[in-house]
PDB file of C-alpha atoms in Angstrom:
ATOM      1  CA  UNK A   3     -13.573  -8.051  -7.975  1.00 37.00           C
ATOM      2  CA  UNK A   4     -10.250  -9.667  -6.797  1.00 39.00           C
ATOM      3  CA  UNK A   5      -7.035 -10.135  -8.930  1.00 39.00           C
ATOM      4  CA  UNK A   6      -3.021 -10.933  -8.927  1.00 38.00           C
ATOM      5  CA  UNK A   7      -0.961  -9.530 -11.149  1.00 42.00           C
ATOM      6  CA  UNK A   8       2.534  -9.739 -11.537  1.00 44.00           C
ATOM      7  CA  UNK A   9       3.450  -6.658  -9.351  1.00 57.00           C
ATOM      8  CA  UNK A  10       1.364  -7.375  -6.164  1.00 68.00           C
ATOM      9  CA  UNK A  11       1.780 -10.430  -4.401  1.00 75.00           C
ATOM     10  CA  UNK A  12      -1.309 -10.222  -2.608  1.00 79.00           C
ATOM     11  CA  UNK A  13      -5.121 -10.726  -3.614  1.00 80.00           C
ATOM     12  CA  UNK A  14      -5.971  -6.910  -4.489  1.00 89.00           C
ATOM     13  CA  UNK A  15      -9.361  -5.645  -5.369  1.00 95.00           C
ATOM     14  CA  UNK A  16     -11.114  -2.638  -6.572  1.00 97.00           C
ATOM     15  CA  UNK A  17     -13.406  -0.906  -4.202  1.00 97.00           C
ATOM     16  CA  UNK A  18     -15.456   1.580  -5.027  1.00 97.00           C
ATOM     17  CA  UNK A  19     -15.782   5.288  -2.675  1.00 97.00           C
ATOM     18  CA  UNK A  20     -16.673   8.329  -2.946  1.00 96.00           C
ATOM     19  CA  UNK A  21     -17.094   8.191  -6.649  1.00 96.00           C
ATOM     20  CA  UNK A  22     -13.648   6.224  -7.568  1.00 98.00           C
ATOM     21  CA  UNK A  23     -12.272   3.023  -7.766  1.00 98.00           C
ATOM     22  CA  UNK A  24      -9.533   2.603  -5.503  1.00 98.00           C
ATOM     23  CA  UNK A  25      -7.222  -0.223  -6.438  1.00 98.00           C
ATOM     24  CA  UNK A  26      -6.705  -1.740  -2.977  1.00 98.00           C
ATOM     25  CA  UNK A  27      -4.845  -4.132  -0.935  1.00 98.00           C
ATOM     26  CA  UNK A  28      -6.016  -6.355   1.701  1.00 97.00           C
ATOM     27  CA  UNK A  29      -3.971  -8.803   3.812  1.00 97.00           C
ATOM     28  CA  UNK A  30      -4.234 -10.524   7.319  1.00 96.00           C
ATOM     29  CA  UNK A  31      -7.094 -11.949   9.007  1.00 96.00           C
ATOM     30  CA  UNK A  32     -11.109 -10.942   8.177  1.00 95.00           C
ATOM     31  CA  UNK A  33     -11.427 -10.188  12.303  1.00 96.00           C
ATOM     32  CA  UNK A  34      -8.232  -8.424  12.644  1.00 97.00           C
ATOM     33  CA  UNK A  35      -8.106  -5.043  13.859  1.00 97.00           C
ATOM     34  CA  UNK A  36      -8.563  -2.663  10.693  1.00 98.00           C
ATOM     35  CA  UNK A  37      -5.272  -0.799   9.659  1.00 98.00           C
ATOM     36  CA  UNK A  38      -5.632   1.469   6.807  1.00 98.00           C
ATOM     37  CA  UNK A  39      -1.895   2.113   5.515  1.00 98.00           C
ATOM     38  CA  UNK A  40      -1.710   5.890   2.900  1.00 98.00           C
ATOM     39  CA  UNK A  41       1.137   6.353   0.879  1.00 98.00           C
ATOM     40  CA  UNK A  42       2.151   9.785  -0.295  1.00 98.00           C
ATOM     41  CA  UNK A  43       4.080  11.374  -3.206  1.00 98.00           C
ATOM     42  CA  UNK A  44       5.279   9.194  -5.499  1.00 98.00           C
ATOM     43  CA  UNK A  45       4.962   5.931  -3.999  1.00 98.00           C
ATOM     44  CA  UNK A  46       1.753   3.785  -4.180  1.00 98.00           C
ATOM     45  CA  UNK A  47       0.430   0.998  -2.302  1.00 98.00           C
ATOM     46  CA  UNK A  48       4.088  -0.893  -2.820  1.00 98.00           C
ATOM     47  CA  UNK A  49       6.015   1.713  -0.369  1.00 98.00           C
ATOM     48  CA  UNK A  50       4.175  -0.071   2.446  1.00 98.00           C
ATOM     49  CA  UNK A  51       5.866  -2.930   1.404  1.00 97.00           C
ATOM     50  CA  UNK A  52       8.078  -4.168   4.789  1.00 98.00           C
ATOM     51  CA  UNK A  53       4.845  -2.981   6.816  1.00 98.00           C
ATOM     52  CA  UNK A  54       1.906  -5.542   5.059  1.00 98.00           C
ATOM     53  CA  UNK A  55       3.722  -9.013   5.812  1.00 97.00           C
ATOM     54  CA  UNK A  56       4.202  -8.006   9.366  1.00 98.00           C
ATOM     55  CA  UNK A  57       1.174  -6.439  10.179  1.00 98.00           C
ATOM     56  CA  UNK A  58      -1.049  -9.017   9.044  1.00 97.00           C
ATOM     57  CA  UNK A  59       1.184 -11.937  10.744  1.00 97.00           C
ATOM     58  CA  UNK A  60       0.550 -10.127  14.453  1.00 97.00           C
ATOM     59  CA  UNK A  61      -3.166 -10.664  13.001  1.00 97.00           C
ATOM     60  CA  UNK A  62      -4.036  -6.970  11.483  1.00 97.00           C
ATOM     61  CA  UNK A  63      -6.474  -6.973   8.765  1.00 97.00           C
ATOM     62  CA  UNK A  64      -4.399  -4.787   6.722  1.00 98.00           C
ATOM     63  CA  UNK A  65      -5.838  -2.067   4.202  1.00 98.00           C
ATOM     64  CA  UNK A  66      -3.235  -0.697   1.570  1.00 98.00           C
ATOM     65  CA  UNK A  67      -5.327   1.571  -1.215  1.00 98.00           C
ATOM     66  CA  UNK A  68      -3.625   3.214  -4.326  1.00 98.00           C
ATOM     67  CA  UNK A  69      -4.824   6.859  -3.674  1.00 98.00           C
ATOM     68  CA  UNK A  70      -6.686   8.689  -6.265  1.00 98.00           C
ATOM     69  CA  UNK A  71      -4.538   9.333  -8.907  1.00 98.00           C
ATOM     70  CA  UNK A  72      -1.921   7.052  -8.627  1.00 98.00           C
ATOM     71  CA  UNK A  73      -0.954   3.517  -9.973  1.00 98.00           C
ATOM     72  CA  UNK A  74      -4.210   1.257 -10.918  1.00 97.00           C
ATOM     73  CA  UNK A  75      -6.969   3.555  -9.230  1.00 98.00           C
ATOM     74  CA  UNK A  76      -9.158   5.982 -10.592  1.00 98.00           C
ATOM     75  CA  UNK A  77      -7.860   9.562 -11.980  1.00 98.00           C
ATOM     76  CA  UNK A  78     -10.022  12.268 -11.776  1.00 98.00           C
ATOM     77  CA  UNK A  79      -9.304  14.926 -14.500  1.00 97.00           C
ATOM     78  CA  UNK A  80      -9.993  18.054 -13.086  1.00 98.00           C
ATOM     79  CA  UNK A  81      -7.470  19.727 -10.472  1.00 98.00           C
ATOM     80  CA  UNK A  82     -10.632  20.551  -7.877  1.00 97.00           C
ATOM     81  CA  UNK A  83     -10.869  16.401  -7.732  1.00 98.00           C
ATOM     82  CA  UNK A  84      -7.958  16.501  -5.802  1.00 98.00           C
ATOM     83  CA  UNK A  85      -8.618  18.765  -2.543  1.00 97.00           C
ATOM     84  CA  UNK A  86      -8.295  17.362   0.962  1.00 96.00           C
ATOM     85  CA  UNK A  87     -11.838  16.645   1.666  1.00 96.00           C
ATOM     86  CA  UNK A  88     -11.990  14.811  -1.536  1.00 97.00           C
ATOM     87  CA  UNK A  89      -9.346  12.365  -0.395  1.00 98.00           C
ATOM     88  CA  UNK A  90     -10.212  12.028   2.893  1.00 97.00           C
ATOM     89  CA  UNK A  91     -13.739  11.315   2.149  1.00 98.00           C
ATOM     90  CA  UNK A  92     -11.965   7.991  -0.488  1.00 98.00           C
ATOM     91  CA  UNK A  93     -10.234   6.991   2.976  1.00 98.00           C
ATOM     92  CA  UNK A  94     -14.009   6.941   4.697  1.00 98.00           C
ATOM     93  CA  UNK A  95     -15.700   5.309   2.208  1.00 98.00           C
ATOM     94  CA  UNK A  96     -13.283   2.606   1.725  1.00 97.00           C
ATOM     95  CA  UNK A  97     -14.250   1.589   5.243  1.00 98.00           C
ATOM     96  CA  UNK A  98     -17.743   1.897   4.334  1.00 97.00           C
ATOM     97  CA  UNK A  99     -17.278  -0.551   1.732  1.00 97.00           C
ATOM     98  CA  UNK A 100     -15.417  -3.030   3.477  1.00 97.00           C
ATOM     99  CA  UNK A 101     -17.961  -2.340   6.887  1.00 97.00           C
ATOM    100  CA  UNK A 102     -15.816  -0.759   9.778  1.00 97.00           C
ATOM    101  CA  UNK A 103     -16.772   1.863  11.241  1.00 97.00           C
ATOM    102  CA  UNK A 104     -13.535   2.588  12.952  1.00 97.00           C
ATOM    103  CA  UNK A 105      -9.598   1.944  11.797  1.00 98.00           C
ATOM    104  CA  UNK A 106      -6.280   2.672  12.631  1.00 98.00           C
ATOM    105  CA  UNK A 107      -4.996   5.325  10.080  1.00 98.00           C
ATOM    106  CA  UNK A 108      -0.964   5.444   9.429  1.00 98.00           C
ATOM    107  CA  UNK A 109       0.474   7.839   6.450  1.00 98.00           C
ATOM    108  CA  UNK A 110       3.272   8.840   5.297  1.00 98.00           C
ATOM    109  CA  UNK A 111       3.927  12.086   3.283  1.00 98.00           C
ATOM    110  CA  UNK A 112       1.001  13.205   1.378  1.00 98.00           C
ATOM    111  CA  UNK A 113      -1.053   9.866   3.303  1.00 98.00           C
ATOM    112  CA  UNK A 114       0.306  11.614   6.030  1.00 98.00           C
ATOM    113  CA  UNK A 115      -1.674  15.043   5.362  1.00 98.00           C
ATOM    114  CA  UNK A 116      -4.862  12.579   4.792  1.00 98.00           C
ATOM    115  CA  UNK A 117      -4.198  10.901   7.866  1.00 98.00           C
ATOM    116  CA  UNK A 118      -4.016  14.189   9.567  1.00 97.00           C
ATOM    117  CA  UNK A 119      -6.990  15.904   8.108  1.00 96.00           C
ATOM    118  CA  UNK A 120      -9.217  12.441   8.565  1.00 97.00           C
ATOM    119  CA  UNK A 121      -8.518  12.752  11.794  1.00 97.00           C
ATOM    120  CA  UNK A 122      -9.218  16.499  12.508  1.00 96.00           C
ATOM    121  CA  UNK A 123     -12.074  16.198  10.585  1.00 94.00           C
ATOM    122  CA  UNK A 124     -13.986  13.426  11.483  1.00 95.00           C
ATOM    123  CA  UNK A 125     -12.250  11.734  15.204  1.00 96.00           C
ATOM    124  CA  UNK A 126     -15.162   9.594  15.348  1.00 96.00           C
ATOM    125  CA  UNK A 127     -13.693   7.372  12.682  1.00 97.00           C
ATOM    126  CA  UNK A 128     -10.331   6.471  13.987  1.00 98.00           C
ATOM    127  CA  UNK A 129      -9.138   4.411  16.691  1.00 97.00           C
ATOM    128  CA  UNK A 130      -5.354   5.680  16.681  1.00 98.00           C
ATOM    129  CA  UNK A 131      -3.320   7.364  14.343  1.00 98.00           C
ATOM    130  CA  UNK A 132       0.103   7.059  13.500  1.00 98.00           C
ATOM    131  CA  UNK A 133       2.183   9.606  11.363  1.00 98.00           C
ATOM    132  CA  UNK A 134       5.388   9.711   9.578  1.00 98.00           C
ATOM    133  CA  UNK A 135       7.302  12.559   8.645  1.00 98.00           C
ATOM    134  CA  UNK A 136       4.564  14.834   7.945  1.00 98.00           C
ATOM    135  CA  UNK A 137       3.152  17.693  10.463  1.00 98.00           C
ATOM    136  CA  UNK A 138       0.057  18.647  11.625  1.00 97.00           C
ATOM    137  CA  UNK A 139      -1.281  20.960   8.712  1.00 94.00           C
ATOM    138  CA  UNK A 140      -1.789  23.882  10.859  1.00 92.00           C
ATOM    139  CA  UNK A 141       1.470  23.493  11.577  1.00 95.00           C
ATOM    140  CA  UNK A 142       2.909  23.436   8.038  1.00 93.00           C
ATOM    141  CA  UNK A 143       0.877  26.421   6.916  1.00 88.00           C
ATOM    142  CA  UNK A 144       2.477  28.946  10.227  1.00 92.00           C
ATOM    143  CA  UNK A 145       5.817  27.072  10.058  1.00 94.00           C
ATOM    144  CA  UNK A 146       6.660  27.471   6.503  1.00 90.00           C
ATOM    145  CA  UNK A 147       5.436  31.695   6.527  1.00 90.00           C
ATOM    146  CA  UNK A 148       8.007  32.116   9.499  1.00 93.00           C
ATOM    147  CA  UNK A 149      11.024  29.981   8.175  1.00 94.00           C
ATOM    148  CA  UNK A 150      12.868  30.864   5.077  1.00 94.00           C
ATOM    149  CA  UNK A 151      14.382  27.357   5.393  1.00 96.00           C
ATOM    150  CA  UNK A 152      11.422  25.411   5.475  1.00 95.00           C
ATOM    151  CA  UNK A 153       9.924  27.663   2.036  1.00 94.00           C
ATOM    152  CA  UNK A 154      13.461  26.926   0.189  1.00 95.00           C
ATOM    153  CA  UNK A 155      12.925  22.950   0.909  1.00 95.00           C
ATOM    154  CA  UNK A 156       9.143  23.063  -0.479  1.00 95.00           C
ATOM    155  CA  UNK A 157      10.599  24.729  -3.658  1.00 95.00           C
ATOM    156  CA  UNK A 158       9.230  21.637  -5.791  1.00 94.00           C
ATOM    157  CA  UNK A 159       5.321  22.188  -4.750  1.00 95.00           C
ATOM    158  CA  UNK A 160       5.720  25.898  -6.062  1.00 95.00           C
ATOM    159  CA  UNK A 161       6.942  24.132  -9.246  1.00 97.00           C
ATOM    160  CA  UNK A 162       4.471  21.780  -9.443  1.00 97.00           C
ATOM    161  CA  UNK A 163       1.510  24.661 -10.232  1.00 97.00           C
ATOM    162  CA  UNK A 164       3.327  25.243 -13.594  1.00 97.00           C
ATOM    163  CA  UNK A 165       1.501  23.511 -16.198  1.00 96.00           C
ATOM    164  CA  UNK A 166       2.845  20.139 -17.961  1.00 96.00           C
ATOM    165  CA  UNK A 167       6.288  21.352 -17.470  1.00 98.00           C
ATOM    166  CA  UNK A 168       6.929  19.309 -14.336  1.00 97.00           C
ATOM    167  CA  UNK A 169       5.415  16.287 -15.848  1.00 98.00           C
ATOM    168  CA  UNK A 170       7.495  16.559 -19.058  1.00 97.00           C
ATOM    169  CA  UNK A 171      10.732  16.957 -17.201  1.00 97.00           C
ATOM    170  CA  UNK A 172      10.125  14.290 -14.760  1.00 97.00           C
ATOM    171  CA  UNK A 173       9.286  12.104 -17.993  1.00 96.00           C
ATOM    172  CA  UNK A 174      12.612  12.335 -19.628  1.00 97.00           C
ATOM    173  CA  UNK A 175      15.033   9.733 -20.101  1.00 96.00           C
ATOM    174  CA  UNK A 176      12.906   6.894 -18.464  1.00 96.00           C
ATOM    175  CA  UNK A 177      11.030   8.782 -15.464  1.00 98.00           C
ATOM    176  CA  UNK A 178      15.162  10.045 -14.574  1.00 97.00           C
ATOM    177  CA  UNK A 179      14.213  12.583 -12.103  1.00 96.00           C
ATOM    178  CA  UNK A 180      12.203  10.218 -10.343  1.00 97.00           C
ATOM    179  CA  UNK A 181      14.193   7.782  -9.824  1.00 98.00           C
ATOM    180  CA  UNK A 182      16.977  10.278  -8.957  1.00 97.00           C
ATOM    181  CA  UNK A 183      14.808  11.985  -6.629  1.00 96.00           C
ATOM    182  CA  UNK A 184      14.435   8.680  -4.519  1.00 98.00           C
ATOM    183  CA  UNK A 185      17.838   7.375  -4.568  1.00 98.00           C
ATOM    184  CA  UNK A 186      19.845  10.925  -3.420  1.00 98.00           C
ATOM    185  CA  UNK A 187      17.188  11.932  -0.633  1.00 98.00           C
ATOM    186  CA  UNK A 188      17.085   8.226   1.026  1.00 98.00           C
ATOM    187  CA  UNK A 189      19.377   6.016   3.233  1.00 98.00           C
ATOM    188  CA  UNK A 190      21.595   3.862   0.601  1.00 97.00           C
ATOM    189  CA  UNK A 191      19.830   0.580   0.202  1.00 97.00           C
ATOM    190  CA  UNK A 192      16.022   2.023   1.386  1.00 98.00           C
ATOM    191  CA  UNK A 193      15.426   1.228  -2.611  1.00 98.00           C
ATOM    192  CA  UNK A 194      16.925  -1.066  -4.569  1.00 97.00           C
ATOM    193  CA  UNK A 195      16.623  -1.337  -8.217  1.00 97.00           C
ATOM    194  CA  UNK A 196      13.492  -3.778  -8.404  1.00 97.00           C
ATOM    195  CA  UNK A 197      12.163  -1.072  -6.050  1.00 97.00           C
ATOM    196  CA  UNK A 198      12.986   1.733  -8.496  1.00 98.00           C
ATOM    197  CA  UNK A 199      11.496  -0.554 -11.331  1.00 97.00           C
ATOM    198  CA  UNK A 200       8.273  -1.174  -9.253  1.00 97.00           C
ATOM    199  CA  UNK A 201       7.603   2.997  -9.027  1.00 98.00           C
ATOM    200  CA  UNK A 202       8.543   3.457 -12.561  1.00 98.00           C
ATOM    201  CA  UNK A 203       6.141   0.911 -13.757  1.00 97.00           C
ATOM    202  CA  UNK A 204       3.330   2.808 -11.102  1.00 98.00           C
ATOM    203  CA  UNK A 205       4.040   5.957 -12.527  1.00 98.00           C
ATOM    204  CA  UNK A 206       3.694   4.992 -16.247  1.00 98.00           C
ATOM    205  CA  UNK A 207      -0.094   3.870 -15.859  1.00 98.00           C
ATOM    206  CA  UNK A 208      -1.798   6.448 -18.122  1.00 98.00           C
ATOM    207  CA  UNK A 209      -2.663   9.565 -16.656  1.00 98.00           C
ATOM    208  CA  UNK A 210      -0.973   8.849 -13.292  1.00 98.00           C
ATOM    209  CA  UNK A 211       1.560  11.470 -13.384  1.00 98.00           C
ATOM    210  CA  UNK A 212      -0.503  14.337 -13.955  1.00 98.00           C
ATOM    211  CA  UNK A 213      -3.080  12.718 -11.199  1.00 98.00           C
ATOM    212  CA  UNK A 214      -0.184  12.679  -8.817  1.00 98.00           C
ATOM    213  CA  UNK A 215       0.729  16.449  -9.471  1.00 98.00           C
ATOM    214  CA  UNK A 216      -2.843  17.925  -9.432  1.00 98.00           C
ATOM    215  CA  UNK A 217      -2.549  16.927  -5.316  1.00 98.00           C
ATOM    216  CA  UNK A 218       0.507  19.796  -5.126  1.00 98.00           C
ATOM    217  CA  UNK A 219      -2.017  22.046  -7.607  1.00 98.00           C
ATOM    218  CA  UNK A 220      -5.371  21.314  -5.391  1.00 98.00           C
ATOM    219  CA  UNK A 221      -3.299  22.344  -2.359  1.00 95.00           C
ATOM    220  CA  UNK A 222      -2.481  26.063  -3.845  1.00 94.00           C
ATOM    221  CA  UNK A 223      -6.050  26.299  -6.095  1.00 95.00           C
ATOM    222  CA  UNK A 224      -8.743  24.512  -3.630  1.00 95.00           C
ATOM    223  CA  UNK A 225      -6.980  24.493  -0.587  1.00 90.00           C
ATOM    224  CA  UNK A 226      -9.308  22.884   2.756  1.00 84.00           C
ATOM    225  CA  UNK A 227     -11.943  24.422   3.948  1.00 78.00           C
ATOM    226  CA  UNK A 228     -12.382  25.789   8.059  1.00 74.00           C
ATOM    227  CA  UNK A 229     -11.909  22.385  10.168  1.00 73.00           C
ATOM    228  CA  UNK A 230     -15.428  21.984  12.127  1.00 68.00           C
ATOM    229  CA  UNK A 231     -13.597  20.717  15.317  1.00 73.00           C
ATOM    230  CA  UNK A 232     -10.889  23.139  15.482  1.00 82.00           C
ATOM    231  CA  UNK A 233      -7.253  22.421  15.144  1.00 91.00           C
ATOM    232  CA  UNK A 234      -6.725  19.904  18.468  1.00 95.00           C
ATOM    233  CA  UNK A 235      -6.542  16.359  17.191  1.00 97.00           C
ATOM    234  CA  UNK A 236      -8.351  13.945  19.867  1.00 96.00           C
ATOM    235  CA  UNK A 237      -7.424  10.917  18.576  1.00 97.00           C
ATOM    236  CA  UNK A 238      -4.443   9.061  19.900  1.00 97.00           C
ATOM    237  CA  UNK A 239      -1.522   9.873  18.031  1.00 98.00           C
ATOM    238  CA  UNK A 240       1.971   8.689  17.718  1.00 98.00           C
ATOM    239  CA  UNK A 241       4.879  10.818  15.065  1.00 98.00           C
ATOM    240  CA  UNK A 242       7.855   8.993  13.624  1.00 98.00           C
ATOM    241  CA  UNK A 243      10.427  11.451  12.404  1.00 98.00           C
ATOM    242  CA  UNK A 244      13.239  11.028  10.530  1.00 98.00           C
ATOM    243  CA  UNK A 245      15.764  14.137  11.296  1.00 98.00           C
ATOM    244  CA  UNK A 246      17.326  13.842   8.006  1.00 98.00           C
ATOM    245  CA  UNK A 247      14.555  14.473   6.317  1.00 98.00           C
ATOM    246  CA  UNK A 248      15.392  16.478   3.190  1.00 97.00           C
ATOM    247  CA  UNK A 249      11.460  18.001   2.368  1.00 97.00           C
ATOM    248  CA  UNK A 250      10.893  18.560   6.086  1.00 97.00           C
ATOM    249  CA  UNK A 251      12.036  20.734   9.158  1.00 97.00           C
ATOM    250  CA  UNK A 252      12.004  18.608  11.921  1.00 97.00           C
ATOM    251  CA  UNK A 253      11.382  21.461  14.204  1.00 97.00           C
ATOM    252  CA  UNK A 254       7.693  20.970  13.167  1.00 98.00           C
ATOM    253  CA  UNK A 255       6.825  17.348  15.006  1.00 98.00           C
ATOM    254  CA  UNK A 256       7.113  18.935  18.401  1.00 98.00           C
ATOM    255  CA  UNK A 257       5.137  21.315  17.364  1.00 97.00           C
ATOM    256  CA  UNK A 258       2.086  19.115  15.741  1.00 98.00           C
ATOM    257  CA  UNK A 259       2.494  16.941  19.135  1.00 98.00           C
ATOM    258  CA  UNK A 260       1.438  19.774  21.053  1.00 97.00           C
ATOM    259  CA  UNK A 261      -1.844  20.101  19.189  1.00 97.00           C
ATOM    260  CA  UNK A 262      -2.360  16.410  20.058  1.00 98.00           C
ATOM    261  CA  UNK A 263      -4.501  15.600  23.078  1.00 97.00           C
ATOM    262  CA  UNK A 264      -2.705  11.885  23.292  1.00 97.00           C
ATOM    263  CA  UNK A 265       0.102  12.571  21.373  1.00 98.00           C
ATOM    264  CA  UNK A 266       3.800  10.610  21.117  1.00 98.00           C
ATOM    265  CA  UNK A 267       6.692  11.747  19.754  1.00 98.00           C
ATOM    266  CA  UNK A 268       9.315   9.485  18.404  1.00 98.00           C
ATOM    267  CA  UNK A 269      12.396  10.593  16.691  1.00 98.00           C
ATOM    268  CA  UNK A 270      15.507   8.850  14.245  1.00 98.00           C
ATOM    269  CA  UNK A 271      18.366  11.072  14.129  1.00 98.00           C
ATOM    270  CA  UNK A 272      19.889   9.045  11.064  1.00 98.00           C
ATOM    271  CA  UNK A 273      16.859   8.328   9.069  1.00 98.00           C
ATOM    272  CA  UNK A 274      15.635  10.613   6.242  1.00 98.00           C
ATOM    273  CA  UNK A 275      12.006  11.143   4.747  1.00 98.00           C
ATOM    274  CA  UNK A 276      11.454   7.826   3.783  1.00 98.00           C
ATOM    275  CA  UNK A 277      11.460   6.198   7.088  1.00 98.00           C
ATOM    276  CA  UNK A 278       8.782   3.205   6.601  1.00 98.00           C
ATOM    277  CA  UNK A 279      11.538   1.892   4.192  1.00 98.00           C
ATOM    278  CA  UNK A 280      15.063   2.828   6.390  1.00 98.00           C
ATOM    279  CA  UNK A 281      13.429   1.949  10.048  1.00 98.00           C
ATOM    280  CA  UNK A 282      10.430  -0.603   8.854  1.00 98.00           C
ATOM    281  CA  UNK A 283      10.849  -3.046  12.344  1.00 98.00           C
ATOM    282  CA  UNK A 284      10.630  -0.100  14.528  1.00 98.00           C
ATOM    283  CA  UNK A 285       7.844   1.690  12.191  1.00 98.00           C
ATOM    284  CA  UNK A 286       5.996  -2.070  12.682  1.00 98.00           C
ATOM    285  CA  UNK A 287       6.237  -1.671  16.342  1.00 98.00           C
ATOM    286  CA  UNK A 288       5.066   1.472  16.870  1.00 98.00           C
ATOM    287  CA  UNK A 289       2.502   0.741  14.230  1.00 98.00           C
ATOM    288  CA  UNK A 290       1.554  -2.500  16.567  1.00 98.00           C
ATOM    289  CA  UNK A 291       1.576  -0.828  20.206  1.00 97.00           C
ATOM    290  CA  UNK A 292      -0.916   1.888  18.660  1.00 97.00           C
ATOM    291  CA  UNK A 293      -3.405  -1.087  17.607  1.00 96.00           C
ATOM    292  CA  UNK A 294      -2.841  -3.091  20.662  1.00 92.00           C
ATOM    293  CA  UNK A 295      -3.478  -0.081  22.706  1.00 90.00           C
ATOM    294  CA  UNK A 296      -6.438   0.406  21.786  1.00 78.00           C
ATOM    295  CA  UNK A 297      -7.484  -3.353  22.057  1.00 69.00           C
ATOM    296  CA  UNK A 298      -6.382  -2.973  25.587  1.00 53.00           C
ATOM    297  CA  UNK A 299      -8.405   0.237  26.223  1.00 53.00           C
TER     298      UNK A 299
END
C-alpha cells in the first residue's frame, strides 16, 4: 500500500517484517544501489531529511523506515519486543520485502546501534556501512564501566527504566522537554520550528512514546545475546563524529575503528550529536563514496 500525507513529501508505504509494519520511505531510482537510512532516539524517518533528496538524485534507491515504535509503524507492547535482535531482524526483512539481498546501512544514534549490530551479526547482508555518532557496542559497554564521564552523560537511559515517569514528564506542556532537549544539545539552526513541529506531531501518534522508551528499557532488561562472529566488524565501515557531542565521548570512535577490518574515521570538531542535520553535504558525501566504492569494487 502506498500513500502521501501531509507530513511526507514522498510516496511512503507500509511494509511488512519480522512481524510489524514498518511505515517506510522510498525515493530514487528502482535500480539504484539500495541505501537503508535508521534514525535513532527521537527522530523518525524525517531526521534523514537533507540526506533523501540527495541521495536519490546521484541515483540511490533510498530506504527511510520509521523503526518499531516510532511515528506511523507498528508498536509492540511488551518491553522484550524491543531487544537488538528484534530490530535488526525489521532492518533484514525490510530488504526481504523489497528483494535485495544486500544494502548499504547508515544510522545514526539508536539506528546507529542497529547499524552496528546488523552488521556484526549478519556481514553477509551489507555492502558498506556508515555510522554517525554512535560506537561500536562493545565499545560502549567497556568504555562507559571505565569512565565516570561517559556514565554521568548516559544519566537519561538510567532514567528511562523508571516506569511512566519519563513519559509523563516529557509529555508536559506540549512534549516541552523534547523539544528543549533538541534545541540546547544542537548547532543553532540544525532545527527550526517546522522541524520541532514535525517531531512533536511523530511523537504524539498513540503509543509512540512509550514504544520509543521501551528501546532504553530492552537495553537494561533483554540486553543482546553472544555475537556469533565475534566482535571484528568485516564490513567496510566509515564513522562521522561530531566532537561536541553532548550524549557521547568522542574518545570512543577511535576505538570502534580499531575493531573495524576496513574502517574510516572522520571527525567535526564543531558539530554536536546531531550531525546528519549540522554537516548534511559532507554526511551526503561520505554517504556517496561508501556506495560508489563498492560499485567500483
Amino acid at each position: 500500500m502506498t500513500t502521501t500525507n501531509h507530513t511526507c513529501p514522498y510516496a511512503c508505504t507500509f511494509l511488512t517484517t519480522n512481524g510489524v509494519r514498518l511505515h517506510t520511505i522510498i525515493a530514487g531510482p528502482e535500480n539504484g544501489a539500495p541505501v537503508v537510512l535508521l534514525h535513532g532516539f527521537p527522530e523518525f524517518w524525517y531526521g534523514w531529511r537533507h540526506q533523501i533528496p540527495v541521495l536519490a538524485a546521484h541515483g540511490c534507491r533510498v530506504i527511510v523506515p520509521d523503526q518499531r515504535g516510532y511515528n506511523l509503524s507498528d508498536k509492540p507492547p511488551r518491553v522484550a519486543d524491543y531487544n537488538m535482535d528484534a530490530l535488526s531482524d525489521d532492518m533484514l526483512g525490510l530488504l526481504d520485502a523489497l528483494g535485495y539481498e544486500r544494502a548499504t546501512l547508515v544510522g545514526h544514534d539508536w539506528g546507529a546501534a542497529v547499524a552496528w549490530w546488523t552488521a556484526l551479526r549478519t556481514p553477509e547482508r551489507l555492502h558498506a556501512l556508515v555510522i554517525l555518532n554512535v560506537p561500536h557496542p562493545g565499545v560502549m559497554r567497556r568504555y562507559a564501566r571505565r569512565h565516570l564521564s561517559q556514565l554521568r552523560k548516559s544519566w537519561y537511559m538510567f532514567f528511562f527504566q523508571i516506569p511512566r515517569l519519563p513519559e509523563w514528564l516529557i509529555r508536559m506542556r506540549g512534549f516541552a522537554a523534547g523539544r528543549r532537549a533538541l534545541l540546547t544539545t544542537s548547532r543553532p539552526g540544525a532545527f527550526s520550528q517546522e522541524d520541532i513541529a514535525r517531531y512533536v506531531e511523530a511523537w504524539q501518534q498513540p503509543g509512540a512514546l512509550t514504544a520509543m522508551i521501551n528501546w532504553y528499557r530492552a537495553l537494561f532488561r533483554h540486553p543482546p545475546q553472544r555475537l556469533p562472529h565475534g566482535p571484528r566488524v568485516r564490513v567496510p565501515t566509515h564513522i562521522l563524529w561530531g566532537k561536541r557531542d553532548a550524549f557521547l565521548e568522542h574518545e570512543m570512535a577511535s576505538l570502534s575503528r580499531d575493531l573495524c577490518d576496513q574502517g574510516r574515521l572522520t571527525f567535526f570538531d564543531d558539530a554536536t550529536h546531531w550531525l546528519q542535520h549540522e554537516e548534511p553535504d559532507a554526511v551526503n558525501e561520505a554517504i556517496l563514496d561508501m556506495v560508489q566504492a563498492h560499485k567500483e569494487a
